[in-house]
Each structure stands twice: as C-alpha cells, then as structure tokens.
C-alpha cells in the first residue's frame, strides 16, 4: 500500500469468504500493519461485508480469529439463538440511527449476503441498521476515518453506486 502517493486518499477492503482465511491472506502478504498505518495517518478506510467484519477485534467464524482491531468488538454468527434463517440474503432497507452520515441512504434498499454480524463494543459506532426477521443488524458502522458496510454496495445498483460516491467525497 503506497499511501505516500499523492493520488492515494483511502483504502477499500472488499470481502467475500471466511474471517480466518481473510486474516491469513492479509498476514501472509504483510498487509495488517500497512492497513493499521493507513488508519493512523487518518486516510479513509472502508470495509465491505467480510471487509467490514475484519475491521473488528475478533471473529468467531470457523475458529476464534484476531481481526484488525480498528474497531472494538466481535463478529458472531447471525443465528446464534436459532431465531432466524441464515444466511441473510436479499434486499434490506437501511434504518438510520442518530447521525448525519450518508443522508441519501436512509430507507433505501441494499443487497445483503452474510451469516455473521458485528457486535461493536460501543453501540454509537452503529450508524444504520436493518431489521432481519425481528433482529436488528448493524448495516453501516463508523469510527473516525474507518467505515464499514455489511451489505454489498457494488451489487446494489444505483443506490449502491451513489453511496460509494458519497464515501469518496467524505
């Protein structure tokens, strides 16, 4: 990651796969400390789906695995209490919490596909949620220059592209 390049203004961490394998790939490619350095330099970082989940302290998928720890909290199985179907697949409406972030996304539908959810230690990090079979799930989280989307904006059509544009303009 060359954040000394004048054209560098942020980092997007995509995500499809499993928490332990994602962290192993980052470790094998010496990217963990580089990502942490980018965050300390106050560049924007956006994690998408699994990319959002690995921003947290640890995940329990397959085995408990240390994450990037850029936000305090854990990632747990969505159906821990056998109250809903997994995975959560489909279009879900975002519900805004008390914040002024991504105004145009409130009540818009985005495409979700996931079996694990973030559990931030500080609930104020949760900026948008969705309701999935009666369970409130964090959909957008934010702490300073670190952002996470549980859904796939790149698969969410024009509303997703608009949200990515808003992120780039922050």
mmCIF file of C-alpha atoms in Angstrom:
data_model
loop_
_atom_site.group_PDB
_atom_site.id
_atom_site.type_symbol
_atom_site.label_atom_id
_atom_site.label_comp_id
_atom_site.label_asym_id
_atom_site.label_seq_id
_atom_site.Cartn_x
_atom_site.Cartn_y
_atom_site.Cartn_z
ATOM 1 C CA UNK A 1 0.000 0.000 0.000
ATOM 2 C CA UNK A 2 1.670 3.190 -1.156
ATOM 3 C CA UNK A 3 -0.112 5.883 0.829
ATOM 4 C CA UNK A 4 2.768 8.270 0.095
ATOM 5 C CA UNK A 5 1.473 8.520 -3.486
ATOM 6 C CA UNK A 6 -0.296 11.869 -3.960
ATOM 7 C CA UNK A 7 -3.216 10.071 -5.626
ATOM 8 C CA UNK A 8 -3.867 7.876 -2.575
ATOM 9 C CA UNK A 9 -6.792 9.093 -0.463
ATOM 10 C CA UNK A 10 -8.281 5.960 1.010
ATOM 11 C CA UNK A 11 -8.494 2.207 1.108
ATOM 12 C CA UNK A 12 -11.361 -0.189 0.377
ATOM 13 C CA UNK A 13 -11.205 -3.681 1.847
ATOM 14 C CA UNK A 14 -13.631 -5.907 -0.070
ATOM 15 C CA UNK A 15 -14.864 -9.135 1.334
ATOM 16 C CA UNK A 16 -16.134 -12.485 0.263
ATOM 17 C CA UNK A 17 -15.059 -15.589 2.127
ATOM 18 C CA UNK A 18 -14.292 -16.514 5.720
ATOM 19 C CA UNK A 19 -12.805 -14.419 8.532
ATOM 20 C CA UNK A 20 -9.803 -16.713 9.302
ATOM 21 C CA UNK A 21 -8.746 -17.077 5.665
ATOM 22 C CA UNK A 22 -9.072 -13.328 5.055
ATOM 23 C CA UNK A 23 -6.830 -12.551 8.028
ATOM 24 C CA UNK A 24 -4.345 -15.243 6.948
ATOM 25 C CA UNK A 25 -4.099 -13.721 3.466
ATOM 26 C CA UNK A 26 -3.521 -10.250 4.951
ATOM 27 C CA UNK A 27 -0.844 -11.655 7.262
ATOM 28 C CA UNK A 28 0.919 -13.657 4.526
ATOM 29 C CA UNK A 29 1.079 -10.524 2.369
ATOM 30 C CA UNK A 30 2.300 -8.281 5.227
ATOM 31 C CA UNK A 31 -0.781 -6.073 4.923
ATOM 32 C CA UNK A 32 -2.020 -5.981 8.526
ATOM 33 C CA UNK A 33 0.481 -3.374 9.751
ATOM 34 C CA UNK A 34 0.154 -1.432 6.491
ATOM 35 C CA UNK A 35 -3.625 -1.178 6.932
ATOM 36 C CA UNK A 36 -3.141 -0.070 10.544
ATOM 37 C CA UNK A 37 -0.622 2.563 9.380
ATOM 38 C CA UNK A 38 -3.116 3.866 6.812
ATOM 39 C CA UNK A 39 -5.727 4.199 9.572
ATOM 40 C CA UNK A 40 -3.295 6.063 11.848
ATOM 41 C CA UNK A 41 -2.494 8.503 9.038
ATOM 42 C CA UNK A 42 -6.241 9.303 9.033
ATOM 43 C CA UNK A 43 -6.856 8.103 5.474
ATOM 44 C CA UNK A 44 -10.376 6.770 4.939
ATOM 45 C CA UNK A 45 -10.818 3.019 5.150
ATOM 46 C CA UNK A 46 -13.976 1.244 4.011
ATOM 47 C CA UNK A 47 -14.618 -2.420 4.722
ATOM 48 C CA UNK A 48 -17.342 -4.110 2.674
ATOM 49 C CA UNK A 49 -19.118 -7.227 4.045
ATOM 50 C CA UNK A 50 -16.310 -9.517 5.297
ATOM 51 C CA UNK A 51 -14.033 -6.482 4.850
ATOM 52 C CA UNK A 52 -16.165 -4.704 7.467
ATOM 53 C CA UNK A 53 -16.087 -7.673 9.811
ATOM 54 C CA UNK A 54 -12.287 -7.969 9.850
ATOM 55 C CA UNK A 55 -12.080 -4.319 10.974
ATOM 56 C CA UNK A 56 -13.201 -5.554 14.413
ATOM 57 C CA UNK A 57 -11.182 -7.138 17.248
ATOM 58 C CA UNK A 58 -12.063 -10.772 16.547
ATOM 59 C CA UNK A 59 -14.370 -13.097 14.687
ATOM 60 C CA UNK A 60 -15.768 -16.473 15.646
ATOM 61 C CA UNK A 61 -16.301 -17.886 12.134
ATOM 62 C CA UNK A 62 -14.841 -21.432 11.958
ATOM 63 C CA UNK A 63 -12.500 -20.600 14.871
ATOM 64 C CA UNK A 64 -11.909 -17.506 17.002
ATOM 65 C CA UNK A 65 -9.520 -15.320 14.997
ATOM 66 C CA UNK A 66 -7.977 -11.947 15.783
ATOM 67 C CA UNK A 67 -9.114 -9.185 13.422
ATOM 68 C CA UNK A 68 -7.531 -5.838 12.546
ATOM 69 C CA UNK A 69 -8.867 -4.336 15.809
ATOM 70 C CA UNK A 70 -9.551 -0.943 14.215
ATOM 71 C CA UNK A 71 -12.925 -1.007 15.993
ATOM 72 C CA UNK A 72 -13.542 -2.740 19.314
ATOM 73 C CA UNK A 73 -15.991 -5.597 19.150
ATOM 74 C CA UNK A 74 -16.569 -9.067 17.837
ATOM 75 C CA UNK A 75 -18.149 -10.830 14.894
ATOM 76 C CA UNK A 76 -20.638 -13.534 15.812
ATOM 77 C CA UNK A 77 -22.855 -15.997 14.000
ATOM 78 C CA UNK A 78 -26.140 -14.383 12.970
ATOM 79 C CA UNK A 79 -28.248 -17.339 14.071
ATOM 80 C CA UNK A 80 -26.622 -17.813 17.462
ATOM 81 C CA UNK A 81 -30.009 -18.182 19.186
ATOM 82 C CA UNK A 82 -31.739 -20.079 16.352
ATOM 83 C CA UNK A 83 -34.119 -17.189 15.763
ATOM 84 C CA UNK A 84 -33.657 -16.654 12.018
ATOM 85 C CA UNK A 85 -32.571 -18.269 8.765
ATOM 86 C CA UNK A 86 -29.003 -17.951 7.629
ATOM 87 C CA UNK A 87 -27.542 -16.673 5.513
ATOM 88 C CA UNK A 88 -29.302 -13.332 5.310
ATOM 89 C CA UNK A 89 -29.628 -12.933 1.559
ATOM 90 C CA UNK A 90 -31.629 -10.234 -0.151
ATOM 91 C CA UNK A 91 -32.563 -6.589 -0.318
ATOM 92 C CA UNK A 92 -32.985 -4.843 3.024
ATOM 93 C CA UNK A 93 -33.995 -1.291 3.907
ATOM 94 C CA UNK A 94 -31.470 0.733 5.880
ATOM 95 C CA UNK A 95 -32.681 2.451 9.043
ATOM 96 C CA UNK A 96 -30.711 5.460 10.171
ATOM 97 C CA UNK A 97 -29.547 5.852 13.746
ATOM 98 C CA UNK A 98 -28.811 9.313 15.192
ATOM 99 C CA UNK A 99 -26.148 10.646 12.810
ATOM 100 C CA UNK A 100 -25.745 12.784 9.714
ATOM 101 C CA UNK A 101 -23.816 10.245 7.664
ATOM 102 C CA UNK A 102 -24.884 9.142 4.170
ATOM 103 C CA UNK A 103 -28.198 11.043 4.245
ATOM 104 C CA UNK A 104 -29.394 9.719 0.880
ATOM 105 C CA UNK A 105 -29.198 6.082 2.035
ATOM 106 C CA UNK A 106 -31.876 6.277 4.725
ATOM 107 C CA UNK A 107 -34.739 3.903 3.870
ATOM 108 C CA UNK A 108 -33.001 2.766 0.669
ATOM 109 C CA UNK A 109 -32.636 -0.970 -0.034
ATOM 110 C CA UNK A 110 -29.218 -2.591 -0.369
ATOM 111 C CA UNK A 111 -28.144 -6.147 -1.168
ATOM 112 C CA UNK A 112 -27.029 -8.310 1.786
ATOM 113 C CA UNK A 113 -25.482 -11.782 1.861
ATOM 114 C CA UNK A 114 -23.914 -12.796 5.196
ATOM 115 C CA UNK A 115 -24.080 -15.285 8.055
ATOM 116 C CA UNK A 116 -22.109 -13.318 10.668
ATOM 117 C CA UNK A 117 -22.765 -9.925 12.264
ATOM 118 C CA UNK A 118 -20.643 -7.322 14.005
ATOM 119 C CA UNK A 119 -21.175 -6.610 17.686
ATOM 120 C CA UNK A 120 -19.414 -3.283 18.366
ATOM 121 C CA UNK A 121 -18.434 -2.688 21.986
ATOM 122 C CA UNK A 122 -19.504 0.940 21.524
ATOM 123 C CA UNK A 123 -23.055 0.901 20.100
ATOM 124 C CA UNK A 124 -22.593 4.528 18.933
ATOM 125 C CA UNK A 125 -20.454 3.162 16.086
ATOM 126 C CA UNK A 126 -23.644 1.789 14.506
ATOM 127 C CA UNK A 127 -24.936 4.402 12.043
ATOM 128 C CA UNK A 128 -27.521 2.328 10.133
ATOM 129 C CA UNK A 129 -29.239 -0.973 10.865
ATOM 130 C CA UNK A 130 -31.574 -3.377 9.115
ATOM 131 C CA UNK A 131 -34.352 -5.498 10.514
ATOM 132 C CA UNK A 132 -33.913 -9.147 9.599
ATOM 133 C CA UNK A 133 -36.660 -11.413 10.891
ATOM 134 C CA UNK A 134 -37.009 -9.268 14.001
ATOM 135 C CA UNK A 135 -33.270 -8.948 14.642
ATOM 136 C CA UNK A 136 -31.597 -5.541 14.415
ATOM 137 C CA UNK A 137 -28.344 -5.944 12.479
ATOM 138 C CA UNK A 138 -25.668 -3.233 12.099
ATOM 139 C CA UNK A 139 -25.518 -2.285 8.410
ATOM 140 C CA UNK A 140 -23.135 0.711 8.476
ATOM 141 C CA UNK A 141 -20.586 1.381 11.182
ATOM 142 C CA UNK A 142 -18.193 4.282 11.554
ATOM 143 C CA UNK A 143 -15.405 5.317 13.904
ATOM 144 C CA UNK A 144 -13.448 8.407 12.887
ATOM 145 C CA UNK A 145 -11.931 7.587 9.465
ATOM 146 C CA UNK A 146 -12.969 3.910 9.498
ATOM 147 C CA UNK A 147 -16.241 2.862 7.822
ATOM 148 C CA UNK A 148 -17.899 -0.496 7.313
ATOM 149 C CA UNK A 149 -20.823 -1.643 5.155
ATOM 150 C CA UNK A 150 -22.274 -5.092 5.925
ATOM 151 C CA UNK A 151 -24.006 -5.110 2.518
ATOM 152 C CA UNK A 152 -22.574 -5.028 -0.995
ATOM 153 C CA UNK A 153 -22.945 -1.523 -2.463
ATOM 154 C CA UNK A 154 -21.345 -2.733 -5.713
ATOM 155 C CA UNK A 155 -24.254 -5.206 -6.117
ATOM 156 C CA UNK A 156 -26.937 -2.732 -5.026
ATOM 157 C CA UNK A 157 -27.446 -0.870 -8.296
ATOM 158 C CA UNK A 158 -27.666 2.933 -8.489
ATOM 159 C CA UNK A 159 -28.213 3.418 -4.723
ATOM 160 C CA UNK A 160 -25.027 1.463 -4.018
ATOM 161 C CA UNK A 161 -23.024 3.436 -6.541
ATOM 162 C CA UNK A 162 -24.366 6.668 -5.066
ATOM 163 C CA UNK A 163 -23.315 5.557 -1.580
ATOM 164 C CA UNK A 164 -19.798 4.724 -2.806
ATOM 165 C CA UNK A 165 -19.655 8.167 -4.415
ATOM 166 C CA UNK A 166 -20.694 9.760 -1.095
ATOM 167 C CA UNK A 167 -17.985 7.778 0.683
ATOM 168 C CA UNK A 168 -15.367 9.000 -1.800
ATOM 169 C CA UNK A 169 -16.464 12.590 -1.246
ATOM 170 C CA UNK A 170 -16.060 12.483 2.554
#
